[in-house]
XYZ file of C-alpha atoms in Angstrom:
556
model
C 10.839 -18.385 -18.082
C 7.666 -16.976 -19.769
C 7.435 -16.681 -22.174
C 4.400 -15.026 -23.349
C 5.372 -11.948 -21.078
C 8.907 -11.578 -22.233
C 8.562 -12.175 -26.020
C 7.546 -8.208 -26.601
C 7.251 -8.076 -30.167
C 5.165 -12.164 -30.224
C 2.812 -11.004 -33.917
C 6.474 -9.922 -35.516
C 7.878 -13.227 -34.213
C 4.590 -15.366 -35.939
C 5.354 -14.082 -38.972
C 8.617 -14.746 -40.476
C 8.224 -18.460 -38.465
C 5.646 -17.966 -40.934
C 7.490 -16.884 -44.374
C 10.412 -18.856 -43.034
C 8.845 -22.779 -43.643
C 8.527 -22.305 -47.187
C 11.936 -21.640 -47.844
C 12.766 -24.521 -45.575
C 11.139 -25.944 -48.102
C 13.085 -25.006 -50.854
C 10.556 -21.955 -52.412
C 12.756 -19.322 -53.318
C 9.654 -17.147 -53.696
C 8.745 -17.370 -49.931
C 12.973 -16.932 -49.337
C 12.115 -13.651 -50.241
C 9.276 -13.085 -49.134
C 10.449 -13.853 -45.206
C 14.047 -11.902 -45.634
C 11.805 -8.858 -47.497
C 9.708 -8.896 -44.446
C 12.443 -9.248 -41.572
C 14.209 -5.217 -43.278
C 10.273 -3.774 -43.024
C 9.519 -5.852 -39.129
C 12.757 -5.172 -38.211
C 12.215 -1.066 -39.433
C 9.873 -0.842 -37.902
C 11.077 -1.911 -34.906
C 13.992 0.382 -34.276
C 11.322 3.297 -35.410
C 8.593 2.297 -32.697
C 11.650 2.427 -30.187
C 12.021 5.519 -28.332
C 15.445 7.355 -26.630
C 15.051 6.133 -23.524
C 14.386 2.068 -24.763
C 11.251 2.141 -24.344
C 8.635 0.152 -27.907
C 4.864 -0.302 -28.670
C 3.749 -2.789 -27.302
C 6.477 -2.790 -23.376
C 5.676 -3.956 -20.940
C 5.328 -1.860 -18.519
C 8.423 -2.352 -15.224
C 7.653 -1.775 -11.921
C 9.459 -1.782 -9.482
C 7.434 -2.313 -6.462
C 10.255 -2.867 -3.302
C 9.007 -5.729 -1.584
C 8.016 -9.027 -2.622
C 4.064 -9.907 -1.592
C 3.964 -10.734 1.682
C 0.358 -12.564 0.589
C -2.064 -11.249 -2.309
C -5.461 -11.959 -0.371
C -7.119 -8.922 -0.383
C -8.309 -9.578 3.082
C -5.290 -10.279 4.611
C -2.649 -8.232 3.284
C -1.973 -4.452 5.041
C 1.091 -2.725 3.513
C 1.555 -0.907 -0.187
C 3.394 -3.589 -1.935
C 0.842 -5.454 -2.290
C -1.820 -2.606 -2.312
C -0.237 -1.676 -5.619
C -0.528 -4.827 -7.025
C -4.179 -5.150 -6.091
C -5.509 -2.471 -7.585
C -4.952 -3.471 -10.363
C -6.460 -7.432 -10.049
C -9.600 -6.275 -8.785
C -12.220 -2.581 -8.423
C -14.245 -2.351 -5.825
C -18.301 -1.036 -6.118
C -16.746 2.247 -5.653
C -13.468 4.328 -6.525
C -10.340 7.011 -6.484
C -10.040 8.952 -8.656
C -7.539 12.163 -9.503
C -6.457 13.702 -6.434
C -8.805 11.290 -4.464
C -12.273 11.667 -5.134
C -14.124 8.965 -4.803
C -15.211 7.927 -8.739
C -18.008 4.841 -10.036
C -16.108 1.315 -10.748
C -18.328 -1.422 -9.907
C -21.437 0.770 -8.582
C -22.007 2.855 -11.227
C -24.698 5.305 -9.092
C -25.735 4.706 -5.738
C -28.611 6.125 -3.544
C -27.868 7.384 0.821
C -30.606 7.534 3.130
C -32.030 9.985 4.424
C -30.969 8.755 8.308
C -27.665 7.382 6.905
C -28.364 4.671 7.233
C -28.843 3.109 4.281
C -26.291 2.612 0.980
C -28.357 0.645 -1.513
C -25.240 0.330 -4.526
C -26.539 0.004 -8.165
C -24.263 -2.278 -9.498
C -23.257 -1.782 -13.574
C -23.147 -5.516 -16.101
C -19.556 -7.018 -14.937
C -17.447 -9.801 -14.977
C -14.515 -12.071 -13.346
C -11.401 -12.259 -15.679
C -12.431 -15.567 -16.752
C -15.584 -13.932 -18.466
C -17.696 -14.764 -15.042
C -20.454 -12.549 -14.355
C -19.667 -10.682 -11.505
C -23.539 -11.545 -8.807
C -24.446 -8.715 -6.309
C -24.390 -12.057 -3.720
C -20.606 -12.421 -3.954
C -19.756 -8.672 -3.399
C -21.845 -9.569 -0.174
C -20.163 -13.572 0.476
C -17.153 -11.495 -0.012
C -17.822 -8.610 3.151
C -18.369 -11.847 5.315
C -15.377 -13.813 4.819
C -13.742 -9.708 5.317
C -14.840 -9.548 8.511
C -15.368 -13.923 9.995
C -12.983 -13.708 12.296
C -11.882 -17.025 10.908
C -10.111 -15.115 8.215
C -8.073 -13.144 11.122
C -7.923 -9.994 8.556
C -5.779 -7.222 10.226
C -8.614 -4.479 8.666
C -11.378 -6.089 9.668
C -12.325 -3.616 12.109
C -13.361 -1.558 8.810
C -17.294 -2.813 8.938
C -17.334 -2.641 12.554
C -20.023 0.100 11.140
C -22.052 -2.339 9.223
C -24.557 -3.572 11.131
C -23.365 -6.287 13.057
C -19.626 -5.144 12.137
C -18.509 -5.830 15.480
C -20.554 -8.372 17.743
C -19.459 -11.204 14.121
C -16.001 -9.352 14.289
C -15.536 -11.105 18.034
C -17.269 -13.915 17.443
C -20.664 -13.583 19.053
C -22.167 -13.671 15.958
C -22.119 -15.753 12.494
C -21.114 -13.793 9.248
C -24.073 -14.294 7.322
C -25.471 -11.719 10.244
C -24.279 -8.738 8.796
C -25.599 -5.600 8.107
C -25.255 -6.766 4.059
C -27.715 -8.292 1.336
C -28.205 -8.769 -2.539
C -32.034 -8.137 -3.855
C -30.766 -9.398 -6.646
C -28.166 -9.657 -9.204
C -27.294 -5.805 -10.139
C -28.014 -4.901 -6.420
C -25.876 -4.216 -3.044
C -28.131 -2.749 0.039
C -25.405 -1.761 3.495
C -26.973 -1.224 6.521
C -24.652 0.988 8.330
C -25.572 0.929 13.074
C -24.511 5.109 12.734
C -24.223 7.133 9.721
C -20.352 7.745 8.486
C -19.150 10.430 6.469
C -17.007 8.784 4.957
C -18.414 5.895 4.173
C -17.590 5.361 0.669
C -14.003 6.409 1.141
C -14.719 2.760 2.840
C -15.428 0.543 -0.227
C -12.726 2.241 -2.227
C -10.205 0.864 -0.057
C -8.824 -2.710 -1.321
C -9.466 -4.758 1.450
C -13.364 -4.247 0.189
C -13.231 -5.499 -2.683
C -15.240 -8.190 -4.104
C -13.339 -11.556 -4.539
C -13.956 -15.174 -5.729
C -14.963 -16.187 -2.140
C -15.370 -20.440 -3.292
C -12.355 -20.020 -5.209
C -10.864 -18.987 -2.078
C -12.157 -21.125 0.616
C -10.713 -24.688 -2.319
C -7.814 -23.688 -3.044
C -7.195 -22.291 0.697
C -3.756 -20.504 0.797
C -2.894 -21.317 -3.223
C -6.012 -19.586 -3.681
C -3.721 -16.603 -5.961
C -1.687 -18.237 -7.629
C -1.370 -17.147 -11.468
C -3.685 -20.594 -12.082
C -6.350 -20.274 -10.073
C -6.528 -15.922 -8.934
C -9.970 -14.313 -10.875
C -9.825 -10.276 -10.787
C -12.272 -8.046 -11.412
C -9.590 -5.436 -12.362
C -8.668 -3.957 -15.164
C -5.278 -6.431 -15.344
C -5.531 -9.886 -14.778
C -2.614 -11.902 -13.655
C -0.547 -13.079 -16.132
C 2.456 -14.902 -14.370
C 4.604 -14.713 -10.368
C 7.833 -16.144 -10.231
C 9.176 -15.744 -5.877
C 11.322 -12.686 -5.416
C 11.461 -12.488 -9.750
C 8.368 -10.456 -10.572
C 5.004 -10.628 -11.141
C 2.746 -9.383 -14.848
C -0.189 -8.918 -15.114
C -2.010 -7.729 -18.791
C -5.037 -6.725 -19.764
C -7.761 -8.029 -18.704
C -10.476 -8.369 -21.891
C -13.078 -9.173 -19.321
C -13.467 -5.590 -17.696
C -16.142 -3.720 -17.578
C -14.080 -0.540 -19.064
C -11.420 -2.063 -21.235
C -11.358 -0.064 -24.254
C -10.035 1.995 -21.671
C -7.535 0.566 -20.606
C -3.657 0.712 -22.754
C -1.038 -0.780 -21.454
C -0.460 -4.456 -22.550
C 1.092 -5.504 -19.338
C 3.011 -4.353 -16.685
C 5.640 -6.091 -14.533
C 5.991 -5.699 -10.645
C 9.213 -6.438 -9.945
C 10.209 -6.270 -6.491
C 13.502 -4.947 -5.137
C 13.202 -3.777 -1.393
C 17.267 -1.659 -2.112
C 15.895 1.819 -3.523
C 19.463 1.910 -5.234
C 19.310 -1.261 -6.532
C 16.405 0.135 -7.812
C 17.990 3.328 -8.770
C 20.550 2.030 -10.912
C 17.383 -0.012 -13.053
C 16.241 2.886 -13.785
C 19.252 5.034 -15.277
C 20.217 1.835 -17.195
C 16.855 1.361 -18.865
C 16.265 -1.557 -17.047
C 12.982 -0.389 -15.146
C 9.904 2.349 -16.427
C 8.648 3.478 -13.072
C 10.857 3.616 -9.397
C 8.838 4.599 -5.603
C 11.710 5.234 -3.408
C 14.739 7.196 -4.383
C 17.691 6.311 -1.924
C 18.723 9.627 -0.097
C 22.469 9.155 -1.016
C 21.223 9.868 -5.214
C 18.082 11.784 -3.957
C 19.536 15.553 -5.144
C 21.147 13.745 -8.513
C 18.159 12.483 -9.243
C 15.259 15.748 -8.520
C 17.490 17.433 -11.273
C 16.053 14.829 -13.864
C 13.085 15.723 -15.871
C 11.788 12.397 -15.064
C 11.566 13.213 -10.575
C 8.241 13.731 -9.466
C 7.660 14.456 -5.983
C 4.411 16.066 -4.469
C 2.892 15.483 -0.800
C 1.571 11.836 0.117
C -0.695 11.430 3.828
C 1.554 9.101 5.061
C 4.131 8.393 8.700
C 7.217 7.210 9.376
C 6.930 6.385 13.239
C 9.109 3.774 15.272
C 6.848 1.217 16.837
C 7.933 0.223 20.707
C 6.711 -3.613 21.526
C 4.921 -2.779 24.670
C 4.757 -5.729 26.226
C 8.400 -6.043 26.769
C 9.553 -5.581 30.195
C 10.877 -1.446 29.983
C 9.285 -0.961 27.297
C 6.271 -0.408 29.257
C 7.321 2.568 30.545
C 5.522 5.128 29.441
C 8.153 7.559 30.540
C 10.382 6.357 28.801
C 9.092 5.406 25.708
C 8.250 9.802 25.508
C 13.171 10.055 26.589
C 13.114 7.897 22.875
C 11.003 10.240 21.792
C 12.113 13.456 23.146
C 15.333 12.504 22.295
C 15.169 11.927 18.381
C 16.201 15.385 15.862
C 13.326 14.747 13.807
C 14.495 18.388 11.420
C 18.321 16.920 11.612
C 17.149 13.347 10.191
C 15.076 15.386 7.294
C 17.429 17.997 6.306
C 20.389 16.028 6.088
C 19.945 11.899 6.049
C 16.521 12.648 3.951
C 16.353 15.492 1.416
C 13.497 14.476 -0.565
C 10.660 17.288 0.946
C 9.759 15.160 4.413
C 8.298 16.806 7.601
C 9.358 17.114 10.512
C 5.877 15.790 12.800
C 4.270 17.479 14.940
C 2.156 14.641 16.418
C 1.293 11.247 14.482
C -0.481 11.670 12.577
C 0.056 14.289 9.241
C -1.787 17.420 7.702
C -5.340 16.685 6.644
C -7.140 20.294 5.975
C -10.438 20.143 8.615
C -8.185 18.040 11.061
C -5.687 20.533 13.627
C -3.162 18.029 14.649
C -1.160 17.847 18.331
C 1.653 20.498 16.225
C 3.893 18.894 19.203
C 7.168 19.397 19.839
C 8.577 16.610 19.912
C 12.537 16.924 20.438
C 13.944 18.147 23.446
C 16.268 17.194 24.731
C 16.162 18.236 28.327
C 12.487 16.908 28.612
C 13.978 13.727 27.725
C 16.079 12.930 30.476
C 13.796 13.938 32.477
C 11.989 11.036 31.096
C 14.883 8.986 31.883
C 15.244 9.660 34.654
C 11.693 8.758 36.294
C 11.671 6.176 34.075
C 14.630 4.108 36.817
C 16.662 3.363 33.398
C 20.140 5.775 32.930
C 23.133 5.190 30.994
C 24.522 3.326 33.520
C 21.318 1.038 33.319
C 20.018 0.744 30.062
C 16.514 -1.158 28.730
C 17.513 -4.842 28.291
C 17.131 -4.956 25.022
C 17.446 -1.772 23.226
C 16.987 -2.081 19.165
C 15.710 -1.095 16.487
C 14.186 -3.539 13.772
C 14.021 -2.728 9.977
C 12.948 -4.082 6.126
C 15.798 -3.629 4.113
C 16.499 0.140 2.059
C 18.743 2.486 2.375
C 16.906 4.868 3.983
C 15.343 2.785 6.932
C 18.964 2.270 8.040
C 20.295 5.692 7.243
C 17.793 7.129 9.737
C 18.713 4.006 12.357
C 21.965 4.934 12.277
C 21.152 8.757 13.329
C 18.552 7.314 15.923
C 21.211 5.928 17.340
C 23.643 8.420 17.348
C 21.087 10.307 18.910
C 20.510 8.071 21.930
C 23.803 7.742 22.423
C 24.743 11.449 22.241
C 21.230 13.010 24.494
C 19.967 9.748 26.987
C 24.114 6.942 27.143
C 22.509 3.835 25.468
C 24.020 1.544 22.898
C 21.214 0.402 20.805
C 21.225 -2.873 17.917
C 19.950 -2.663 14.068
C 18.719 -5.493 12.854
C 17.490 -6.096 9.243
C 15.262 -8.286 7.687
C 13.399 -9.043 4.127
C 10.136 -7.692 4.262
C 8.513 -10.858 4.695
C 10.545 -11.362 7.844
C 9.964 -8.310 8.949
C 6.388 -8.319 8.621
C 5.976 -11.608 10.718
C 7.631 -9.509 13.413
C 5.404 -6.800 14.075
C 2.303 -8.893 13.474
C 3.701 -11.667 15.705
C 5.161 -8.152 18.589
C 8.074 -10.961 18.535
C 10.496 -7.677 17.931
C 12.935 -7.239 20.479
C 11.188 -3.630 21.536
C 11.094 -1.065 18.414
C 10.358 -1.477 14.764
C 10.962 1.250 12.060
C 7.520 1.470 10.928
C 4.702 3.322 8.848
C 1.218 4.135 7.226
C 0.005 5.520 4.695
C -3.290 6.754 5.245
C -6.212 4.513 3.788
C -9.048 6.950 3.551
C -9.274 10.654 4.360
C -9.754 11.177 8.185
C -8.258 10.772 11.340
C -9.680 7.410 12.501
C -7.239 5.457 9.380
C -4.127 5.981 11.909
C -6.114 6.723 15.510
C -7.546 2.557 14.828
C -4.131 1.733 14.614
C -3.594 1.438 18.545
C -7.102 0.060 19.425
C -5.929 -3.101 21.755
C -8.064 -5.291 19.570
C -6.616 -3.501 15.696
C -5.067 -6.510 13.826
C -3.047 -3.263 12.594
C -1.956 -3.238 16.415
C 1.426 -3.198 15.999
C 3.180 -2.672 19.462
C 0.635 -3.923 21.412
C -1.036 -0.883 23.387
C -3.681 -1.120 25.529
C -5.754 2.277 26.953
C -9.881 0.741 28.047
C -9.967 4.836 27.848
C -8.226 5.010 24.059
C -9.860 2.493 22.797
C -13.651 3.888 24.196
C -12.921 7.303 22.706
C -12.109 5.439 18.994
C -15.569 3.588 19.736
C -17.585 7.187 20.366
C -15.469 8.586 17.675
C -17.495 7.371 15.048
C -21.175 7.571 16.828
C -20.599 11.993 16.574
C -22.808 12.927 14.018
C -21.248 17.167 14.238
C -17.485 17.036 12.740
C -15.796 20.008 13.950
C -16.949 18.710 17.658
C -15.564 14.742 15.933
C -11.934 16.346 14.438
C -11.892 17.486 18.572
C -12.979 14.766 19.845
C -10.059 12.506 17.961
C -7.229 15.213 19.057
C -7.973 14.272 21.755
C -7.323 11.256 21.740
C -4.369 12.033 19.604
C -2.387 14.060 22.283
C -3.794 10.810 24.771
C -1.713 8.354 22.492
C 0.969 10.579 22.621
C 0.873 11.095 25.641
C 1.850 7.490 26.473
C 3.792 7.225 23.141
C 3.696 3.504 21.554
C 4.052 4.915 18.911
C 7.981 7.358 17.711
C 6.935 10.161 15.038
C 9.819 10.967 13.219
C 8.759 12.611 9.956
C 5.678 13.434 7.096
C 6.211 11.037 3.219
C 6.366 12.883 0.508
C 6.247 11.305 -2.932
C 9.608 11.466 -4.631
C 10.090 8.883 -7.797
C 11.187 8.880 -11.306
C 8.882 8.158 -13.863
C 9.746 7.031 -17.699
C 9.549 9.952 -19.952
C 7.068 8.312 -22.157
C 5.062 7.348 -18.780
C 1.305 8.666 -18.746
C -1.663 8.901 -16.164
C 0.675 8.179 -13.480
C -1.037 11.204 -10.828
C -0.819 9.685 -7.653
C -4.288 10.128 -4.734
C -3.120 11.376 -1.285
C -3.085 8.148 -0.443
C -0.182 7.149 -2.785
C -1.605 4.970 -4.555
C -2.079 4.731 -8.701
C -5.602 4.213 -10.815
C -3.540 1.217 -13.437
C -6.146 1.346 -15.248
C -5.012 5.323 -16.849
C -1.476 4.760 -16.776
C 0.055 3.409 -19.488
C 3.984 3.586 -21.638
C 3.640 6.428 -24.776
C 5.444 5.874 -28.393
C 7.656 7.963 -29.565
C 5.443 9.997 -32.115
C 2.788 10.176 -29.956
C 0.341 7.481 -29.501
C -0.529 5.127 -27.426
C 0.938 1.419 -27.709
């Protein structure tokens, strides 16, 4: 147990201990001072506590839904990882309120008239160990990110940077990437073609800088507390696997004066019901998932918060498995699911039935399809060659531990039984095992999936199904689809580009390697003393702005 993390009033206890020493030596004056100080400090601590149990200087306790699979920025893929990484690291730019791009390590930037060159001007800043952060370290970090030896599942994001695609494919060395540091405070990035949302990419965690020499020296253990060095508003204090990960304010952060919260504890609790009970008993200040069975009750609480989210809940189909390589079977399964019944009677949290793979996005029309049609489902089933008497082998829904995922899977199983005559096995694993199965395509047929957009553009969803994309969890391959996505990066007319991406989404739904189910909403419980917890549409938070407020309105 980390004593520093557990001790909520270390200064007070140390002071009392110092006063007690003369008492042990027989100093009666010291004894009087000891008991007097005890009463004063005890009263101060009592006065500082709030009705919800928050005390000045208290650790902010956040339920983080799962134990992080990795904290290597270049290998992480899930929200449980990115929430923590957003506290420990910072990029050239950041996402502010409403997802607006704001200065980060770069206090300003210039974009050439042709949109091909971005010049970032860095502010003086340091790593969490106090050493200066230089532009060349950002260059080295991006090279590691795109290097095929790193095996980053997001490396395609640098495909628009000069030589980025060739490096990913092993055709050119990483040091040929179109990024340079002409001096310690300037980073220049050259693109092969203009990308209107390039700054949004720069605000995404995998493009944040890391200390590459530390990663190379310690390999898989470089993210352990004794080795990791970041540049964000917090630094890692302790990491007890499957218990909690504690971060503390980083005194070397360039904007440390704006960081109020002293410590944050991220607790990996996968079961929403357990998390909900922890919130009710004061063991947690903030939970991101509310179990469907408690949502109506939670929505009546003052601590409840909800808003739309740029995310889709869907089922991935393992297209490499016999039977499930049939688009007709995949569409039969998709059209047999009554999405409205799921969101209205199972989830009850304002979620929206999916009418395409992409959630609503300003400037993008969306597929707008009716994805529930039992008659159509049975026609596709007949076309596939399967039937109730001849069902596909290995029909199984894999999901990570969660009451919500289980509830949805149980309803879908019943729908497939009623509409198609199939029996479905439900299988659940803890987060890391679930990730291994989906990444390696070792799951039997169907896997619960979700995607929260990394930036506000359709490509953040559609790229998932490109053949060689690191986040392709279906094994789907369609050269025409790959070509359409590649072309989308080069189309400069915004309207034509959005129409082109819409046609790509329609092709994806024609093949149905992914079965959209619903669009997310944020449904959370937050302590009434929590401030600065505004989420952007991508469901991420600016941890430097988050803090617990005392009962009298003062910051802790």
